[in-house]
Coordinates of C-alpha atoms in Angstrom, one line a residue:
X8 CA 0.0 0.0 0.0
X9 CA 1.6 3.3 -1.1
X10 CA 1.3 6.2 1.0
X11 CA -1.5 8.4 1.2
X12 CA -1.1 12.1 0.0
X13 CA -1.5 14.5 2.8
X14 CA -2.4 18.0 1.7
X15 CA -4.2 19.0 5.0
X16 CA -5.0 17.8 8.7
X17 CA -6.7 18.5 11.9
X18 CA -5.2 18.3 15.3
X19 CA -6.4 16.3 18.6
X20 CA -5.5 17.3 21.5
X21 CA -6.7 16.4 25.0
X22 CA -5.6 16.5 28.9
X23 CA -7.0 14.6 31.8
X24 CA -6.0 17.7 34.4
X25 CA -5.8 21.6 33.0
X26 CA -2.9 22.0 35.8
X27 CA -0.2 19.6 33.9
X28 CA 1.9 21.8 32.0
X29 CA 3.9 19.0 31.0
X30 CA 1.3 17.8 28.6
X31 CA -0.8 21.4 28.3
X32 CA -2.9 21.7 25.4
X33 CA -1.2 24.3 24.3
X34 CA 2.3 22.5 24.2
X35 CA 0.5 19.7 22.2
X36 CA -0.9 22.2 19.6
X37 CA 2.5 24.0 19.4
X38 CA 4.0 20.5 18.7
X39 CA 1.4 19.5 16.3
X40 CA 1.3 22.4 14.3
X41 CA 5.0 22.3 14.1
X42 CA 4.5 18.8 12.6
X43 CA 2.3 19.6 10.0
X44 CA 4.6 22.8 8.8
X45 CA 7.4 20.1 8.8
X46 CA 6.1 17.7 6.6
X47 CA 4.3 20.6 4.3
X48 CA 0.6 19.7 5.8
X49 CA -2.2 22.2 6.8
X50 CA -4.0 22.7 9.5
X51 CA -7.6 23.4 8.8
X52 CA -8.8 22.8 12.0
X53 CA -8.3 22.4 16.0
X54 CA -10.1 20.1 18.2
X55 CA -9.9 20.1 22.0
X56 CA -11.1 17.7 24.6
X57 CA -9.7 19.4 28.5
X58 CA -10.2 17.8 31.9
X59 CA -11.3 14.6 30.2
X60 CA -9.4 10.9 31.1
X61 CA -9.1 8.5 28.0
X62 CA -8.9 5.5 30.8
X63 CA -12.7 6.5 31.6
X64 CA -14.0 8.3 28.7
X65 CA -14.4 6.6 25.4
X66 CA -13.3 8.9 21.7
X67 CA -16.8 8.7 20.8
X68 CA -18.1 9.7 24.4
X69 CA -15.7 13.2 24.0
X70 CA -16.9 16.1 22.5
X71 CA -14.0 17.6 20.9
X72 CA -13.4 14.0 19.2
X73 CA -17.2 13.7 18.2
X74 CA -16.7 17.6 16.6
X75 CA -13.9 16.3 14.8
X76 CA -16.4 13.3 13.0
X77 CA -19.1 15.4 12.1
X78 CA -17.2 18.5 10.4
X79 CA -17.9 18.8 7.8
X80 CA -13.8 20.3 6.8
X81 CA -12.2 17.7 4.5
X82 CA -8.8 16.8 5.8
X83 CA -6.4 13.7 4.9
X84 CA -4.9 13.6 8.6
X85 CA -5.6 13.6 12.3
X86 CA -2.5 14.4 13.8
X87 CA -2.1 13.9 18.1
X88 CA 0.6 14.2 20.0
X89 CA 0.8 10.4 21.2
X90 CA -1.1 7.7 20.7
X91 CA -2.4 8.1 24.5
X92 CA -3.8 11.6 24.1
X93 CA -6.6 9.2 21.8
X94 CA -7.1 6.4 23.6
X95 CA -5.6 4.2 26.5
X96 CA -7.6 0.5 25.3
X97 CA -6.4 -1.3 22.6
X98 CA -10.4 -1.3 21.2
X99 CA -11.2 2.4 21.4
X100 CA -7.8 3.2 19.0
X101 CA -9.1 0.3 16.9
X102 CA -12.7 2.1 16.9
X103 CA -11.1 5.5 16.3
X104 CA -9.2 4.7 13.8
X105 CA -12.0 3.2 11.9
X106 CA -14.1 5.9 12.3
X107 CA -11.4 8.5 10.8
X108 CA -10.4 5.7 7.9
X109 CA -14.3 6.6 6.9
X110 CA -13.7 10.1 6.8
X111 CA -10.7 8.9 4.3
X112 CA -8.1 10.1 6.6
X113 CA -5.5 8.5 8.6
X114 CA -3.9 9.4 12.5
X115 CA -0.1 10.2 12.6
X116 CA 1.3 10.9 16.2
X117 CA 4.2 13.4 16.9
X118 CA 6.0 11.8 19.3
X119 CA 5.4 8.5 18.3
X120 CA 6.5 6.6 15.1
X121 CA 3.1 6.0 14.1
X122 CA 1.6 6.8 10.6
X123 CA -1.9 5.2 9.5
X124 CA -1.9 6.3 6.0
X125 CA 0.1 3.5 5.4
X126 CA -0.2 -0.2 6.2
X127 CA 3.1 -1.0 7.8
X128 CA 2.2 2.1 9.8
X129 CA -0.9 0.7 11.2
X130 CA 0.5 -2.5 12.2
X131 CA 3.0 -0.6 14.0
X132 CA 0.5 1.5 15.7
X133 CA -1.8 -1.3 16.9
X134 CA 1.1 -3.0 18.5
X135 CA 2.1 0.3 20.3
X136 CA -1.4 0.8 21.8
X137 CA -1.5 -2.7 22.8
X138 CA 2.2 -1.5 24.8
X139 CA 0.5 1.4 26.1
X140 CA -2.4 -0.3 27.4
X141 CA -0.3 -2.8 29.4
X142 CA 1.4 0.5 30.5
X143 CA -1.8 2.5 31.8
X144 CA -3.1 -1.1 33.9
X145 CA 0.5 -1.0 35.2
X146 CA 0.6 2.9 36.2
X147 CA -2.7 2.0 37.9
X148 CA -1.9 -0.8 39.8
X149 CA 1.4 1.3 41.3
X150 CA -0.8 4.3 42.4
X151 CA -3.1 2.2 44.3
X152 CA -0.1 0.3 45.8
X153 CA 1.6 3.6 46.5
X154 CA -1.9 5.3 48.0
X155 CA -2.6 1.9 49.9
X156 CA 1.3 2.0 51.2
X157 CA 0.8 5.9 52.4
X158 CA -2.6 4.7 54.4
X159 CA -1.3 1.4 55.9
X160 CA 1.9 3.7 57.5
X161 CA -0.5 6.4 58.4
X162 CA 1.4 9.0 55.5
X163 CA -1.2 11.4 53.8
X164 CA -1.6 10.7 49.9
X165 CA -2.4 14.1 49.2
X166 CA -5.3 16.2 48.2
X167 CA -7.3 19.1 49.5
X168 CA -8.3 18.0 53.4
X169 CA -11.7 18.3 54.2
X170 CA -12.8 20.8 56.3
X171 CA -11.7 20.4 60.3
X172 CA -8.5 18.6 59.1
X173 CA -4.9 19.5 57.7
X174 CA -2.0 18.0 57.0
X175 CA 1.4 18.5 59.1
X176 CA 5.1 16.8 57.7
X177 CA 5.6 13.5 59.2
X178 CA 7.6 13.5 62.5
X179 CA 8.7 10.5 62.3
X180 CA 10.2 10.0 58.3
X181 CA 9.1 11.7 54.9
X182 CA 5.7 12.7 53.5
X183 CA 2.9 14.2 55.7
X184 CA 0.2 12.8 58.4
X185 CA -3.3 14.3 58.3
X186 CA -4.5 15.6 61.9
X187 CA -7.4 17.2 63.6
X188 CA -7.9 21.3 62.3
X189 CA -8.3 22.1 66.7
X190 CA -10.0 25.1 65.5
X191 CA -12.6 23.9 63.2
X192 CA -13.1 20.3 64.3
X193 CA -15.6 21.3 66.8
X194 CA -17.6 22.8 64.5
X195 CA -17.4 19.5 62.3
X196 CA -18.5 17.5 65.3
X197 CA -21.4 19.5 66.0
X198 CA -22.4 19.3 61.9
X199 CA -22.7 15.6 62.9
X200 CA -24.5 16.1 66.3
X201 CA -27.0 18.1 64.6
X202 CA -27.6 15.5 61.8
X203 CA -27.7 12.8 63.9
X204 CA -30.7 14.5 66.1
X205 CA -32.6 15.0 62.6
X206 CA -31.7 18.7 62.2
X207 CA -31.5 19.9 58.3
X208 CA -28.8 20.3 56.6
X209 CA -30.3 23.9 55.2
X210 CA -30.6 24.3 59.8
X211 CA -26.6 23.9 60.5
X212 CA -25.7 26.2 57.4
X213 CA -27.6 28.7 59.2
X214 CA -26.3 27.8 62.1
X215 CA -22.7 27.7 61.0
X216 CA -23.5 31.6 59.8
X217 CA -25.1 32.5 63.2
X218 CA -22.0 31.3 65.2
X219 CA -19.6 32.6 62.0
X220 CA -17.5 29.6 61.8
X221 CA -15.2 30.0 59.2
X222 CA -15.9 28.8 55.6
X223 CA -13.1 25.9 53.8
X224 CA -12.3 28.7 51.3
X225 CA -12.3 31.8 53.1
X226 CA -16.3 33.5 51.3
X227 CA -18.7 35.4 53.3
X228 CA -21.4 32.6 53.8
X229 CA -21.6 28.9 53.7
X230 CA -23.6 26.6 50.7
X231 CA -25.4 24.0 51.3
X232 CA -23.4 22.0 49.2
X233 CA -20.6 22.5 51.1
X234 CA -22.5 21.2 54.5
X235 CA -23.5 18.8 52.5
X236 CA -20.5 17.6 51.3
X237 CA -19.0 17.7 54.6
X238 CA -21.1 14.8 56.6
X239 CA -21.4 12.7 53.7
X240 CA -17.3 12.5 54.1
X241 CA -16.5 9.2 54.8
X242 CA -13.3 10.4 56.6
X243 CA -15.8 11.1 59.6
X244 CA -15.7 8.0 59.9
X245 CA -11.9 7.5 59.6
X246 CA -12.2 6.4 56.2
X247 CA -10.2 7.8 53.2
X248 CA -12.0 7.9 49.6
X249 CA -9.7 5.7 47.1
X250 CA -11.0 8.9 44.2
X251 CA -10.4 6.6 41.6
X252 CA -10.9 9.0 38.4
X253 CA -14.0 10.8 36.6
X254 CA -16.4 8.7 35.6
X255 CA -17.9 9.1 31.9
X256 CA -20.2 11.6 33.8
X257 CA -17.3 13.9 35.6
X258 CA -18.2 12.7 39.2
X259 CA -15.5 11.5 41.3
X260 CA -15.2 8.0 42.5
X261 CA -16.9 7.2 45.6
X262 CA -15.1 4.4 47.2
X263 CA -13.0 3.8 50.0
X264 CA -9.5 2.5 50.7
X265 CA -9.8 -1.1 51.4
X266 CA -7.7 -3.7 52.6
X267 CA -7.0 -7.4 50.9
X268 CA -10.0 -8.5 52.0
X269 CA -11.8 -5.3 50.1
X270 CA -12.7 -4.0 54.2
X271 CA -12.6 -0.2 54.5
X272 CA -9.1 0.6 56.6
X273 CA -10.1 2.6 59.4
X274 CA -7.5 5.5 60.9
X275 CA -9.6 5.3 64.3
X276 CA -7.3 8.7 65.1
X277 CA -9.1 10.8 62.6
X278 CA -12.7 9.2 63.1
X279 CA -15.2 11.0 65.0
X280 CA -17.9 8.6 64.5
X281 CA -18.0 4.6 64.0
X282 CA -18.1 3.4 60.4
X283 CA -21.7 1.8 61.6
X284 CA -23.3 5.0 62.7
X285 CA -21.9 7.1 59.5
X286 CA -23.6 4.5 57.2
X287 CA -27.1 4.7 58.9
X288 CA -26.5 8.7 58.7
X289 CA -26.1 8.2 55.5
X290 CA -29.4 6.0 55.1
X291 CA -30.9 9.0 56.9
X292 CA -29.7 11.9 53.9
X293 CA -30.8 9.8 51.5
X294 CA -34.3 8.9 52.4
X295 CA -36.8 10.3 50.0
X296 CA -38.6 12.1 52.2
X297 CA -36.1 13.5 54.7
X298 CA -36.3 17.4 54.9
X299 CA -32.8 17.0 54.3
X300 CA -33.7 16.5 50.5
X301 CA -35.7 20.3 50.1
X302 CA -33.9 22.7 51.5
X303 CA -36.3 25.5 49.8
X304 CA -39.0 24.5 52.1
X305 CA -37.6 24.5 55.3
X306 CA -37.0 28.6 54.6
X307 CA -40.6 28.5 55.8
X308 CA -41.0 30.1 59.3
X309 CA -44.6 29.8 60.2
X310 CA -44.8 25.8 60.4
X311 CA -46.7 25.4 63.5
X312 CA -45.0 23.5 67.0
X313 CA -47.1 20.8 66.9
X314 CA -47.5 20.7 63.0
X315 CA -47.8 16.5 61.9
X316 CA -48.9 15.6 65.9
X317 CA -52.5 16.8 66.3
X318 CA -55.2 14.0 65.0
X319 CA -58.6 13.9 64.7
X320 CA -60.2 10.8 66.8
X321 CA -63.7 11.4 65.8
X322 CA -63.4 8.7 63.1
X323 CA -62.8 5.3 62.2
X324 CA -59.1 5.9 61.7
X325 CA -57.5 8.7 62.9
X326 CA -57.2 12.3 60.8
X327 CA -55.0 14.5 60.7
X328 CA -55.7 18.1 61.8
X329 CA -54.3 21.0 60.3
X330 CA -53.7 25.0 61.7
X331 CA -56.2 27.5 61.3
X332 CA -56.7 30.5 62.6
X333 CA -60.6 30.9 64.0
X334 CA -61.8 34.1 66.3
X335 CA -62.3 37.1 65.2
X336 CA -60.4 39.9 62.7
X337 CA -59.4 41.3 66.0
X338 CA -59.0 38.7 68.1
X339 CA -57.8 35.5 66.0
X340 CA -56.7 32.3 68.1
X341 CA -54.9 29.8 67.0
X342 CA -56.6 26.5 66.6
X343 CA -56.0 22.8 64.6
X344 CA -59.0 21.7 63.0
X345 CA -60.5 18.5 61.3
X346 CA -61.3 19.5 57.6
X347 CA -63.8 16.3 57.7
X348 CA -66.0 17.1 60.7
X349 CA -64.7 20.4 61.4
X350 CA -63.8 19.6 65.0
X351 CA -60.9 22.3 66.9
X352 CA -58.9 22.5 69.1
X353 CA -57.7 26.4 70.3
X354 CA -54.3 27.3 71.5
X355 CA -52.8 23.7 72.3
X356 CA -49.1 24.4 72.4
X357 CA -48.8 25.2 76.0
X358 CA -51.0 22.3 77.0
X359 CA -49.2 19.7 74.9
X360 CA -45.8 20.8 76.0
X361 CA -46.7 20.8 80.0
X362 CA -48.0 17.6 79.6
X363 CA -44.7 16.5 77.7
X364 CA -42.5 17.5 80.2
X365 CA -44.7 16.1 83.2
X366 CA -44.7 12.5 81.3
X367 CA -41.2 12.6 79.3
X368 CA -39.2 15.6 81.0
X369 CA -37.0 13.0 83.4
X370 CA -36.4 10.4 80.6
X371 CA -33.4 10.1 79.0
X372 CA -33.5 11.5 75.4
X373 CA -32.4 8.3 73.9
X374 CA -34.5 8.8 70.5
X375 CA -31.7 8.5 68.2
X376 CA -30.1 5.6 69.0
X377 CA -27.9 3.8 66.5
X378 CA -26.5 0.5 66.7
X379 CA -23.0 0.5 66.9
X380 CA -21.1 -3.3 66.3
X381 CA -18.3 -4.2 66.9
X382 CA -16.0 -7.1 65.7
X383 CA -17.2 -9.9 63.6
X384 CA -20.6 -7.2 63.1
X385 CA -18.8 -4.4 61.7
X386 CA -17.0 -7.3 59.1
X387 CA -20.0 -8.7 58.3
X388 CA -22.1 -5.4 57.3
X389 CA -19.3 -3.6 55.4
X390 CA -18.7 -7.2 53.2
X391 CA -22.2 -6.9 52.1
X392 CA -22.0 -3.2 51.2
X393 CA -18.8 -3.9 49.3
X394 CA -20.2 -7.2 47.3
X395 CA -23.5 -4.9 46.5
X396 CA -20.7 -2.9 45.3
X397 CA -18.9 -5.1 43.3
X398 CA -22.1 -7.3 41.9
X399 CA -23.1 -3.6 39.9
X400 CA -19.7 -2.8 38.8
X401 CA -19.1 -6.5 37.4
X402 CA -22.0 -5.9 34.7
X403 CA -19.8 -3.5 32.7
X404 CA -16.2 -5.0 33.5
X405 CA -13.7 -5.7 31.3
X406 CA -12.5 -9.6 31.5
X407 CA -9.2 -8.6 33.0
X408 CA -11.6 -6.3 36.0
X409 CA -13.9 -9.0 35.9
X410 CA -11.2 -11.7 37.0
X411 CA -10.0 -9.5 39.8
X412 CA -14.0 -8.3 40.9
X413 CA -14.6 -12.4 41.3
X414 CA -11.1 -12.6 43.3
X415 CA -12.2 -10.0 45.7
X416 CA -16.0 -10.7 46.2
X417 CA -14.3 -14.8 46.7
X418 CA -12.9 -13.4 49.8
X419 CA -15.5 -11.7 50.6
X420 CA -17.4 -14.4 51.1
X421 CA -14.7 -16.0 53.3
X422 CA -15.0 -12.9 55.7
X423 CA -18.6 -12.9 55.8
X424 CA -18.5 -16.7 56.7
X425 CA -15.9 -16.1 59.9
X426 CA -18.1 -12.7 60.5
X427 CA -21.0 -14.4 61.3
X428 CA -19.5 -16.9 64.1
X429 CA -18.5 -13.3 66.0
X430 CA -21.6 -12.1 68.3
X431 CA -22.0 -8.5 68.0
X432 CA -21.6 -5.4 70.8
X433 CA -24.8 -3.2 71.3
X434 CA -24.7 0.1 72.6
X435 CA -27.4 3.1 73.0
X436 CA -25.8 6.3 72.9
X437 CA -27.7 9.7 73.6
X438 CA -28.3 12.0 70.9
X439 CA -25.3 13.8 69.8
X440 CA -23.2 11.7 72.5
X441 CA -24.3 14.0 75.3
X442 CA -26.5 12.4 78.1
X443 CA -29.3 14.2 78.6
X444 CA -33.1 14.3 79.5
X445 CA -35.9 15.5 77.6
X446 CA -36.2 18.3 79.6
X447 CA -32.9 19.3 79.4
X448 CA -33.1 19.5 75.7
X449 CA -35.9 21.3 75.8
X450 CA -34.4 24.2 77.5
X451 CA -31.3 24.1 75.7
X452 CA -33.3 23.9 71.9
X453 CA -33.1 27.6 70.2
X454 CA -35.7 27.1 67.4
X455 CA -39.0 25.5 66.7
X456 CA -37.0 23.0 64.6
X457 CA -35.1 21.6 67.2
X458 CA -38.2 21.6 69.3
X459 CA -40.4 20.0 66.7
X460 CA -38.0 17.3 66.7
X461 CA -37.9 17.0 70.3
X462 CA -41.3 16.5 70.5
X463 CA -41.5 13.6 67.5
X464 CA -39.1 11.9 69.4
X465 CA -40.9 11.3 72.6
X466 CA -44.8 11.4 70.7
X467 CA -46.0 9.7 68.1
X468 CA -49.7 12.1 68.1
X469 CA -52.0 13.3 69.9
X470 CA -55.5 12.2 69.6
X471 CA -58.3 14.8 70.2
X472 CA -61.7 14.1 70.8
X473 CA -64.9 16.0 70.9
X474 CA -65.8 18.6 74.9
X475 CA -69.1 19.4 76.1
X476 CA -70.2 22.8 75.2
X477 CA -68.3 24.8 77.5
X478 CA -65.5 23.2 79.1
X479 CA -62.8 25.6 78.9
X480 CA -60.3 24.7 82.2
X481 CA -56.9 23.1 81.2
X482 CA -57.9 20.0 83.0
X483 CA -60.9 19.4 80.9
X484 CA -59.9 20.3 77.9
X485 CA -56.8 17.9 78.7
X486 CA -59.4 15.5 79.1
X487 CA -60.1 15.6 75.8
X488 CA -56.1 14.7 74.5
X489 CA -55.2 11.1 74.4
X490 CA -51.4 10.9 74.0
X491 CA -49.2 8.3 72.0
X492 CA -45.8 8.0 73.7
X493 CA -43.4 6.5 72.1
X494 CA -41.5 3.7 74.3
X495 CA -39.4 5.6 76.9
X496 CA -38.8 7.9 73.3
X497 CA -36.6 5.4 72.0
X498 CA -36.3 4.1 68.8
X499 CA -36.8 0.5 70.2
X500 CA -37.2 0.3 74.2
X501 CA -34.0 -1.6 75.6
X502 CA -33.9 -4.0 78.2
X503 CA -33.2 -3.3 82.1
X504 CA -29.7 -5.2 81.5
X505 CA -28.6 -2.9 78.7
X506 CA -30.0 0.3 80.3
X507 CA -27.2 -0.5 83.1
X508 CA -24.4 -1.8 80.8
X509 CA -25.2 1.3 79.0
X510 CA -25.0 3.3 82.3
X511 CA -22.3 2.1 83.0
X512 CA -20.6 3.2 79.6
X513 CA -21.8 6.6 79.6
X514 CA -20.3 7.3 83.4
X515 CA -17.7 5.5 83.4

């Protein structure tokens, strides 16, 4: 086959990061147009792909390389840089190439021999992507390594910390530790409290902006993605995200470092939370229905104390009553009424709360209690999560990540099995890890949020039936309330035994 004659040619050029200068876009269109001058080519045309991997993204999933197919500028060349800056799988070059061979045009690299007008050339070529292939798996494999290394000795990989941590240089060799920011950890631990005890997430970025705790990049106010982001942070839990690259959608890995068994490794030193309690927080955010979810409607202001608690008993199954405002233009009350049978009930707050402090005020507020394992417990649950894991990545593997996803979820299994032989620890802990009553909460809660939520976690509703014409004393209107505690406010009422092994915990 006899050479093709190149009159004119495009460039393709692409970067995975915009802050390697070693590779920059503009060095690789300096080079390439350099190239075409050389050989007496020109360029009609320049096509860009920036902040895009070629281990994640596919040619025909970029949108500089799908510009570059559908112009409609004849051109007898594509010239890149290297081979890499195309593709990193022996298949998408292959693909690529095919796909520019029906524009009637061939790739030629600048820094490597490579020239597909020709057939010798393309021989060449397919060999030297099968090379650099081999060489990207190989890269990969030493950065996890070297990550996993940094972790198991307690050495920082690098990276922005999150907020309420920095790094400091190692006192005891190279590299760097990460610590503990002392001056905005407490504000960190108090994000979690807050969650934890069912506050929004739109409710501690306005509390992070009453107290003016300083923001991670120095603006005037805090975002609720930034909270956000924050307690979803698995190093709250000691755990380090493995960030493995952009996906095809530009969102960053979401695993963990693991160990050979594929179990998170834990750096208890920087944990303020157990790995068990993070996860159900995290169950918590992601609930459909958590307030957490729409922020825009928890700007509202007027959403009554006992808003969601106030039921109608006057039929077969309990409705729900709803605020209104009766009385006159000059005197209004406030009232919740039945939209069904129209029964009210005036000005309840006060009555509800005395009552709620006379029957819950001395109990413990236990409410939020998580579970937290220990042992054989903790190896059994984070197995599963990592199988689940590995059972949805497996669909689209390649054989060679297929081989190694079987490998891993084989021992898996093995952990689960021993796992299951270990009983596990349970432990009630207060909300936010601070023992305290009802009561005392109640003083100490600022806003009608916190004492909303207060409230739900020591009553399920309050039942209101029809008064005689007339009674208006608190005693008989009282009468007319039937309450619905919830056991001892807890989540699930535990037994004598564990009330003093848990007692015993929190005093000693």
């Amino acid at each position: 086959m006899s050479p093709k004659k190149v009159r004119t040619c495009v460039l393709y050029v692409r970067i995975s990061l915009r802050t390697d200068e070693s590779v920059s876009i503009a060095r690789q269109i300096e080079a390439g147009e350099a190239y075409a001058t050389a050989r007496g080519w020109k360029v009609v045309g320049i096509f860009k792909d920036e902040g895009v991997s070629a281990t994640h993204n596919k040619p025909e999933d970029r949108a500089g390389w799908r510009a570059l197919l559908d112009s409609s500028t004849r051109f007898d060349a594509v010239v890149v840089w290297k081979v890499d800056r195309l593709a990193r799988r022996v298949i998408d070059f292959l693909n690529a190439n095919e796909s520019v061979k029906a524009k009637g045009a061939g790739i030629v690299a600048v820094e490597d021999p490579i020239d597909m007008t020709t057939a010798q050339g393309e021989a060449f070529a397919i060999m030297l992507a099968v090379f650099g292939q081999m060489e990207s798996a190989a890269m990969r494999d030493r950065q996890r390594a070297a990550r996993n290394y940094l972790l198991r000795v307690g050495r920082y990989p690098g990276g922005v910390p999150l907020y309420g941590y920095r790094s400091v240089p190692n006192p005891d060799g190279a590299g760097y530790l990460l610590v503990h920011d002392e001056e905005r950890i407490g504000y960190v631990r108090e994000m979690v409290r807050r969650t934890l005890a069912g506050l929004s997430i739109y409710s501690t970025m306005q509390w992070l902006e009453e107290v003016g705790a300083p923001t991670s990049k120095g603006s005037e106010k805090w975002r609720y993605a930034t909270v956000e982001r924050i307690i979803r942070h698995p190093l709250l839990a000691g755990m380090v995200p493995h960030n493995p690259g952009n996906t095809t959608s530009k969102v960053r890995g979401d695993d963990v470092v693991r160990d050979e068994d594929g179990l998170p490794v834990v750096d208890e030193s920087l944990a303020i939370m157990p790995v068990s309690q993070w996860r159900a927080m995290q169950a918590k955010l992601a609930e459909p229905s958590r307030a957490q979810r729409t922020p825009v409607a928890l700007r509202r202001k007027n959403s009554g104390l006992l808003s969601g608690l106030m039921w109608c008993a006057e039929h077969a199954e309990p409705v729900r009553m709803w605020r209104a405002s009766l009385g006159t233009k000059d005197r209004p009350r406030l009232a919740y009424q039945c939209r069904e049978c129209h029964q009210s009930f005036s000005t309840p707050d006060d009555l509800v709360i005395a009552e709620f402090l006379t029957q819950r005020g001395d109990v413990l507020h236990l409410n939020m209690v998580e579970e937290v394992v220990e042992g054989g417990s903790v190896q059994l649950q984070e197995a599963s999560v990592r199988l689940a894991e590995l059972g949805r990545e497996v669909v689209n593997a390649t054989p060679e990540r297929a081989v190694e996803i079987v490998a891993e979820m084989t021992r898996l299994k093995e952990v689960q099995e021993e796992a299951r032989h270990q009983p596990p620890q349970v432990q009630y802990v207060p909300v936010g890890g601070e023992t305290r009553t009802f009561a005392e909460d109640w003083e100490a809660a600022q806003t009608d949020e916190e004492r909303r939520l207060i409230l739900g976690h020591a009553l399920d509703r309050v039942l209101v039936r029809r008064g005689r014409q007339g009674d208006k004393g608190d005693a008989l209107r009282l009468a007319r309330l039937t309450f619905d505690w919830l056991p001892a406010g807890q989540v699930s009422e535990p037994s004598d035994a564990e009330l003093a092994a848990w007692g015993a915990t929190v005093t000693g």
